[in-house]
């Protein structure tokens, strides 16, 4: 994710939003194992791994993305499993 954040040119507002999102979803994603005990890790570490692969796959194309597009890409990587989490009623 570091490479993606570097391309955001220090946009403090978007970076703060990403940090806030990461802090909020980290404990939520820890609950994943409760719902899917037979699945592999889907914690924040998994989301960070997804972002690492995204950065690798887009490689030189990253230079063509603007700050908003990178922001959306990062949030998609962070939040892609969030819908699998359920909370007790």
mmCIF file of N, CA and C in Angstrom:
data_model
loop_
_atom_site.group_PDB
_atom_site.id
_atom_site.type_symbol
_atom_site.label_atom_id
_atom_site.label_comp_id
_atom_site.label_asym_id
_atom_site.label_seq_id
_atom_site.Cartn_x
_atom_site.Cartn_y
_atom_site.Cartn_z
ATOM 1 N N UNK A 1 0.831 -1.195 0.000
ATOM 2 C CA UNK A 1 0.000 0.000 0.000
ATOM 3 C C UNK A 1 0.870 1.252 0.000
ATOM 4 N N UNK A 2 2.091 1.123 0.471
ATOM 5 C CA UNK A 2 2.993 2.275 0.545
ATOM 6 C C UNK A 2 3.148 2.952 -0.815
ATOM 7 N N UNK A 3 3.339 2.148 -1.838
ATOM 8 C CA UNK A 3 3.516 2.700 -3.191
ATOM 9 C C UNK A 3 2.260 3.448 -3.647
ATOM 10 N N UNK A 4 1.103 2.912 -3.317
ATOM 11 C CA UNK A 4 -0.144 3.585 -3.686
ATOM 12 C C UNK A 4 -0.275 4.917 -2.941
ATOM 13 N N UNK A 5 0.039 4.901 -1.656
ATOM 14 C CA UNK A 5 -0.052 6.138 -0.864
ATOM 15 C C UNK A 5 0.938 7.189 -1.347
ATOM 16 N N UNK A 6 2.116 6.764 -1.768
ATOM 17 C CA UNK A 6 3.108 7.720 -2.272
ATOM 18 C C UNK A 6 2.587 8.481 -3.483
ATOM 19 N N UNK A 7 1.756 7.833 -4.275
ATOM 20 C CA UNK A 7 1.211 8.476 -5.473
ATOM 21 C C UNK A 7 0.098 9.473 -5.143
ATOM 22 N N UNK A 8 -0.332 9.508 -3.910
ATOM 23 C CA UNK A 8 -1.399 10.430 -3.535
ATOM 24 C C UNK A 8 -0.862 11.821 -3.249
ATOM 25 N N UNK A 9 0.413 12.016 -3.422
ATOM 26 C CA UNK A 9 1.047 13.331 -3.321
ATOM 27 C C UNK A 9 0.756 14.044 -2.003
ATOM 28 N N UNK A 10 0.671 13.260 -0.946
ATOM 29 C CA UNK A 10 0.481 13.870 0.368
ATOM 30 C C UNK A 10 -0.876 14.500 0.588
ATOM 31 N N UNK A 11 -1.908 14.048 -0.104
ATOM 32 C CA UNK A 11 -3.252 14.575 0.103
ATOM 33 C C UNK A 11 -3.715 14.158 1.498
ATOM 34 N N UNK A 12 -3.544 15.050 2.456
ATOM 35 C CA UNK A 12 -3.786 14.739 3.862
ATOM 36 C C UNK A 12 -5.224 14.292 4.131
ATOM 37 N N UNK A 13 -6.181 14.862 3.440
ATOM 38 C CA UNK A 13 -7.586 14.516 3.668
ATOM 39 C C UNK A 13 -7.857 13.071 3.271
ATOM 40 N N UNK A 14 -7.417 12.674 2.089
ATOM 41 C CA UNK A 14 -7.652 11.308 1.633
ATOM 42 C C UNK A 14 -6.849 10.301 2.444
ATOM 43 N N UNK A 15 -5.630 10.640 2.768
ATOM 44 C CA UNK A 15 -4.790 9.739 3.563
ATOM 45 C C UNK A 15 -5.382 9.554 4.963
ATOM 46 N N UNK A 16 -5.894 10.624 5.557
ATOM 47 C CA UNK A 16 -6.541 10.519 6.869
ATOM 48 C C UNK A 16 -7.791 9.648 6.785
ATOM 49 N N UNK A 17 -8.520 9.754 5.705
ATOM 50 C CA UNK A 17 -9.713 8.930 5.512
ATOM 51 C C UNK A 17 -9.333 7.447 5.414
ATOM 52 N N UNK A 18 -8.268 7.156 4.697
ATOM 53 C CA UNK A 18 -7.793 5.773 4.562
ATOM 54 C C UNK A 18 -7.338 5.243 5.925
ATOM 55 N N UNK A 19 -6.607 6.063 6.672
ATOM 56 C CA UNK A 19 -6.159 5.660 8.012
ATOM 57 C C UNK A 19 -7.351 5.382 8.925
ATOM 58 N N UNK A 20 -8.334 6.261 8.879
ATOM 59 C CA UNK A 20 -9.527 6.079 9.699
ATOM 60 C C UNK A 20 -10.285 4.820 9.338
ATOM 61 N N UNK A 21 -10.410 4.579 8.061
ATOM 62 C CA UNK A 21 -11.090 3.368 7.580
ATOM 63 C C UNK A 21 -10.341 2.133 8.061
ATOM 64 N N UNK A 22 -9.024 2.142 7.926
ATOM 65 C CA UNK A 22 -8.208 1.003 8.335
ATOM 66 C C UNK A 22 -8.388 0.721 9.825
ATOM 67 N N UNK A 23 -8.387 1.764 10.632
ATOM 68 C CA UNK A 23 -8.554 1.588 12.081
ATOM 69 C C UNK A 23 -9.934 1.038 12.426
ATOM 70 N N UNK A 24 -10.952 1.462 11.689
ATOM 71 C CA UNK A 24 -12.309 1.003 11.979
ATOM 72 C C UNK A 24 -12.545 -0.429 11.520
ATOM 73 N N UNK A 25 -11.990 -0.814 10.379
ATOM 74 C CA UNK A 25 -12.287 -2.153 9.869
ATOM 75 C C UNK A 25 -11.390 -3.246 10.444
ATOM 76 N N UNK A 26 -10.256 -2.869 11.014
ATOM 77 C CA UNK A 26 -9.348 -3.887 11.552
ATOM 78 C C UNK A 26 -10.039 -4.789 12.577
ATOM 79 N N UNK A 27 -10.701 -4.251 13.610
ATOM 80 C CA UNK A 27 -11.372 -5.155 14.559
ATOM 81 C C UNK A 27 -12.572 -5.882 13.943
ATOM 82 N N UNK A 28 -13.211 -5.260 12.969
ATOM 83 C CA UNK A 28 -14.362 -5.898 12.320
ATOM 84 C C UNK A 28 -13.902 -7.121 11.530
ATOM 85 N N UNK A 29 -12.826 -6.974 10.773
ATOM 86 C CA UNK A 29 -12.327 -8.092 9.971
ATOM 87 C C UNK A 29 -11.812 -9.244 10.832
ATOM 88 N N UNK A 30 -11.449 -8.959 12.074
ATOM 89 C CA UNK A 30 -11.023 -10.032 12.982
ATOM 90 C C UNK A 30 -12.180 -10.987 13.268
ATOM 91 N N UNK A 31 -13.417 -10.535 13.097
ATOM 92 C CA UNK A 31 -14.599 -11.364 13.353
ATOM 93 C C UNK A 31 -14.885 -12.330 12.210
ATOM 94 N N UNK A 32 -14.187 -12.177 11.109
ATOM 95 C CA UNK A 32 -14.422 -13.018 9.932
ATOM 96 C C UNK A 32 -14.310 -14.498 10.279
ATOM 97 N N UNK A 33 -13.315 -14.846 11.070
ATOM 98 C CA UNK A 33 -13.058 -16.248 11.384
ATOM 99 C C UNK A 33 -14.224 -16.878 12.140
ATOM 100 N N UNK A 34 -14.993 -16.064 12.859
ATOM 101 C CA UNK A 34 -16.159 -16.577 13.577
ATOM 102 C C UNK A 34 -17.213 -17.088 12.601
ATOM 103 N N UNK A 35 -17.413 -16.374 11.520
ATOM 104 C CA UNK A 35 -18.430 -16.751 10.526
ATOM 105 C C UNK A 35 -17.942 -17.822 9.563
ATOM 106 N N UNK A 36 -16.646 -17.833 9.295
ATOM 107 C CA UNK A 36 -16.077 -18.746 8.311
ATOM 108 C C UNK A 36 -14.822 -19.416 8.880
ATOM 109 N N UNK A 37 -14.996 -20.312 9.852
ATOM 110 C CA UNK A 37 -13.824 -20.898 10.508
ATOM 111 C C UNK A 37 -12.955 -21.753 9.589
ATOM 112 N N UNK A 38 -13.492 -22.210 8.481
ATOM 113 C CA UNK A 38 -12.718 -23.056 7.568
ATOM 114 C C UNK A 38 -12.002 -22.258 6.475
ATOM 115 N N UNK A 39 -12.197 -20.953 6.441
ATOM 116 C CA UNK A 39 -11.567 -20.107 5.423
ATOM 117 C C UNK A 39 -10.150 -19.725 5.850
ATOM 118 N N UNK A 40 -9.391 -19.279 4.899
ATOM 119 C CA UNK A 40 -8.062 -18.744 5.204
ATOM 120 C C UNK A 40 -8.212 -17.357 5.834
ATOM 121 N N UNK A 41 -7.123 -16.807 6.268
ATOM 122 C CA UNK A 41 -7.106 -15.495 6.913
ATOM 123 C C UNK A 41 -7.751 -14.420 6.039
ATOM 124 N N UNK A 42 -8.685 -13.707 6.605
ATOM 125 C CA UNK A 42 -9.305 -12.568 5.919
ATOM 126 C C UNK A 42 -9.294 -11.343 6.824
ATOM 127 N N UNK A 43 -8.260 -11.247 7.637
ATOM 128 C CA UNK A 43 -8.106 -10.098 8.517
ATOM 129 C C UNK A 43 -7.558 -8.915 7.707
ATOM 130 N N UNK A 44 -7.167 -7.869 8.398
ATOM 131 C CA UNK A 44 -6.590 -6.697 7.736
ATOM 132 C C UNK A 44 -5.306 -7.086 7.007
ATOM 133 N N UNK A 45 -4.618 -8.119 7.506
ATOM 134 C CA UNK A 45 -3.403 -8.580 6.827
ATOM 135 C C UNK A 45 -3.716 -9.067 5.417
ATOM 136 N N UNK A 46 -4.826 -9.749 5.276
ATOM 137 C CA UNK A 46 -5.254 -10.206 3.951
ATOM 138 C C UNK A 46 -5.545 -9.017 3.036
ATOM 139 N N UNK A 47 -6.244 -8.027 3.569
ATOM 140 C CA UNK A 47 -6.560 -6.833 2.768
ATOM 141 C C UNK A 47 -5.288 -6.116 2.326
ATOM 142 N N UNK A 48 -4.317 -6.041 3.222
ATOM 143 C CA UNK A 48 -3.036 -5.412 2.861
ATOM 144 C C UNK A 48 -2.316 -6.233 1.788
ATOM 145 N N UNK A 49 -2.437 -7.538 1.873
ATOM 146 C CA UNK A 49 -1.864 -8.398 0.844
ATOM 147 C C UNK A 49 -2.522 -8.173 -0.505
ATOM 148 N N UNK A 50 -3.830 -8.001 -0.498
ATOM 149 C CA UNK A 50 -4.561 -7.703 -1.735
ATOM 150 C C UNK A 50 -4.043 -6.399 -2.333
ATOM 151 N N UNK A 51 -3.837 -5.401 -1.504
ATOM 152 C CA UNK A 51 -3.322 -4.114 -1.997
ATOM 153 C C UNK A 51 -1.906 -4.259 -2.549
ATOM 154 N N UNK A 52 -1.131 -5.127 -1.968
ATOM 155 C CA UNK A 52 0.223 -5.374 -2.479
ATOM 156 C C UNK A 52 0.145 -5.988 -3.889
ATOM 157 N N UNK A 53 -0.768 -6.951 -4.062
ATOM 158 C CA UNK A 53 -0.949 -7.555 -5.382
ATOM 159 C C UNK A 53 -1.476 -6.535 -6.397
ATOM 160 N N UNK A 54 -2.412 -5.700 -5.965
ATOM 161 C CA UNK A 54 -2.948 -4.665 -6.856
ATOM 162 C C UNK A 54 -1.814 -3.768 -7.338
ATOM 163 N N UNK A 55 -0.993 -3.323 -6.412
ATOM 164 C CA UNK A 55 0.132 -2.454 -6.763
ATOM 165 C C UNK A 55 1.068 -3.145 -7.750
ATOM 166 N N UNK A 56 1.318 -4.419 -7.507
ATOM 167 C CA UNK A 56 2.185 -5.197 -8.409
ATOM 168 C C UNK A 56 1.563 -5.332 -9.797
ATOM 169 N N UNK A 57 0.265 -5.646 -9.839
ATOM 170 C CA UNK A 57 -0.402 -5.898 -11.120
ATOM 171 C C UNK A 57 -0.534 -4.649 -11.985
ATOM 172 N N UNK A 58 -0.801 -3.508 -11.368
ATOM 173 C CA UNK A 58 -0.972 -2.310 -12.191
ATOM 174 C C UNK A 58 0.354 -1.660 -12.540
ATOM 175 N N UNK A 59 1.396 -1.973 -11.783
ATOM 176 C CA UNK A 59 2.777 -1.576 -12.052
ATOM 177 C C UNK A 59 2.885 -0.176 -12.659
ATOM 178 N N UNK A 60 3.333 -0.069 -13.888
ATOM 179 C CA UNK A 60 3.574 1.237 -14.509
ATOM 180 C C UNK A 60 2.279 1.997 -14.807
ATOM 181 N N UNK A 61 1.160 1.297 -14.842
ATOM 182 C CA UNK A 61 -0.120 1.966 -15.081
ATOM 183 C C UNK A 61 -0.520 2.845 -13.898
ATOM 184 N N UNK A 62 0.093 2.616 -12.753
ATOM 185 C CA UNK A 62 -0.193 3.415 -11.568
ATOM 186 C C UNK A 62 0.028 4.902 -11.833
ATOM 187 N N UNK A 63 1.007 5.211 -12.651
ATOM 188 C CA UNK A 63 1.319 6.610 -12.964
ATOM 189 C C UNK A 63 0.162 7.316 -13.671
ATOM 190 N N UNK A 64 -0.726 6.547 -14.284
ATOM 191 C CA UNK A 64 -1.853 7.128 -15.023
ATOM 192 C C UNK A 64 -3.052 7.433 -14.125
ATOM 193 N N UNK A 65 -3.032 6.935 -12.887
ATOM 194 C CA UNK A 65 -4.172 7.136 -11.992
ATOM 195 C C UNK A 65 -4.026 8.437 -11.207
ATOM 196 N N UNK A 66 -5.151 9.116 -11.009
ATOM 197 C CA UNK A 66 -5.119 10.328 -10.191
ATOM 198 C C UNK A 66 -5.379 9.964 -8.723
ATOM 199 N N UNK A 67 -5.312 10.934 -7.846
ATOM 200 C CA UNK A 67 -5.455 10.695 -6.410
ATOM 201 C C UNK A 67 -6.799 10.058 -6.057
ATOM 202 N N UNK A 68 -7.875 10.526 -6.679
ATOM 203 C CA UNK A 68 -9.200 9.975 -6.391
ATOM 204 C C UNK A 68 -9.294 8.512 -6.817
ATOM 205 N N UNK A 69 -8.736 8.177 -7.955
ATOM 206 C CA UNK A 69 -8.764 6.793 -8.433
ATOM 207 C C UNK A 69 -7.945 5.877 -7.520
ATOM 208 N N UNK A 70 -6.832 6.358 -7.051
ATOM 209 C CA UNK A 70 -6.001 5.573 -6.129
ATOM 210 C C UNK A 70 -6.730 5.396 -4.801
ATOM 211 N N UNK A 71 -7.374 6.449 -4.339
ATOM 212 C CA UNK A 71 -8.158 6.380 -3.101
ATOM 213 C C UNK A 71 -9.229 5.295 -3.207
ATOM 214 N N UNK A 72 -9.965 5.288 -4.292
ATOM 215 C CA UNK A 72 -11.017 4.286 -4.508
ATOM 216 C C UNK A 72 -10.416 2.888 -4.587
ATOM 217 N N UNK A 73 -9.305 2.755 -5.249
ATOM 218 C CA UNK A 73 -8.612 1.471 -5.367
ATOM 219 C C UNK A 73 -8.194 0.958 -3.984
ATOM 220 N N UNK A 74 -7.647 1.833 -3.162
ATOM 221 C CA UNK A 74 -7.230 1.439 -1.813
ATOM 222 C C UNK A 74 -8.439 1.017 -0.976
ATOM 223 N N UNK A 75 -9.502 1.810 -1.006
ATOM 224 C CA UNK A 75 -10.689 1.445 -0.225
ATOM 225 C C UNK A 75 -11.303 0.145 -0.712
ATOM 226 N N UNK A 76 -11.290 -0.090 -2.008
ATOM 227 C CA UNK A 76 -11.803 -1.359 -2.540
ATOM 228 C C UNK A 76 -10.989 -2.531 -2.000
ATOM 229 N N UNK A 77 -9.671 -2.371 -1.966
ATOM 230 C CA UNK A 77 -8.817 -3.424 -1.420
ATOM 231 C C UNK A 77 -9.056 -3.648 0.064
ATOM 232 N N UNK A 78 -9.246 -2.580 0.803
ATOM 233 C CA UNK A 78 -9.478 -2.694 2.239
ATOM 234 C C UNK A 78 -10.842 -3.302 2.562
ATOM 235 N N UNK A 79 -11.853 -2.932 1.798
ATOM 236 C CA UNK A 79 -13.233 -3.273 2.140
ATOM 237 C C UNK A 79 -13.807 -4.460 1.373
ATOM 238 N N UNK A 80 -13.020 -5.116 0.538
ATOM 239 C CA UNK A 80 -13.590 -6.133 -0.351
ATOM 240 C C UNK A 80 -14.239 -7.314 0.385
ATOM 241 N N UNK A 81 -13.876 -7.597 1.627
ATOM 242 C CA UNK A 81 -14.479 -8.711 2.378
ATOM 243 C C UNK A 81 -15.450 -8.263 3.461
ATOM 244 N N UNK A 82 -15.660 -6.992 3.608
ATOM 245 C CA UNK A 82 -16.433 -6.479 4.745
ATOM 246 C C UNK A 82 -17.875 -6.988 4.737
ATOM 247 N N UNK A 83 -18.440 -7.286 3.591
ATOM 248 C CA UNK A 83 -19.819 -7.764 3.508
ATOM 249 C C UNK A 83 -20.006 -9.170 4.038
ATOM 250 N N UNK A 84 -18.931 -9.889 4.273
ATOM 251 C CA UNK A 84 -19.034 -11.258 4.794
ATOM 252 C C UNK A 84 -19.176 -11.287 6.313
ATOM 253 N N UNK A 85 -19.012 -10.161 6.941
ATOM 254 C CA UNK A 85 -19.052 -10.096 8.387
ATOM 255 C C UNK A 85 -20.505 -9.872 8.844
ATOM 256 N N UNK A 86 -20.908 -10.637 9.828
ATOM 257 C CA UNK A 86 -22.244 -10.398 10.400
ATOM 258 C C UNK A 86 -22.073 -10.171 11.895
ATOM 259 N N UNK A 87 -22.980 -9.421 12.443
ATOM 260 C CA UNK A 87 -22.925 -9.066 13.848
ATOM 261 C C UNK A 87 -24.139 -9.676 14.555
ATOM 262 N N UNK A 88 -23.969 -10.039 15.816
ATOM 263 C CA UNK A 88 -25.105 -10.565 16.557
ATOM 264 C C UNK A 88 -26.226 -9.529 16.661
ATOM 265 N N UNK A 89 -27.438 -10.011 16.657
ATOM 266 C CA UNK A 89 -28.588 -9.097 16.717
ATOM 267 C C UNK A 89 -28.946 -8.779 18.136
#
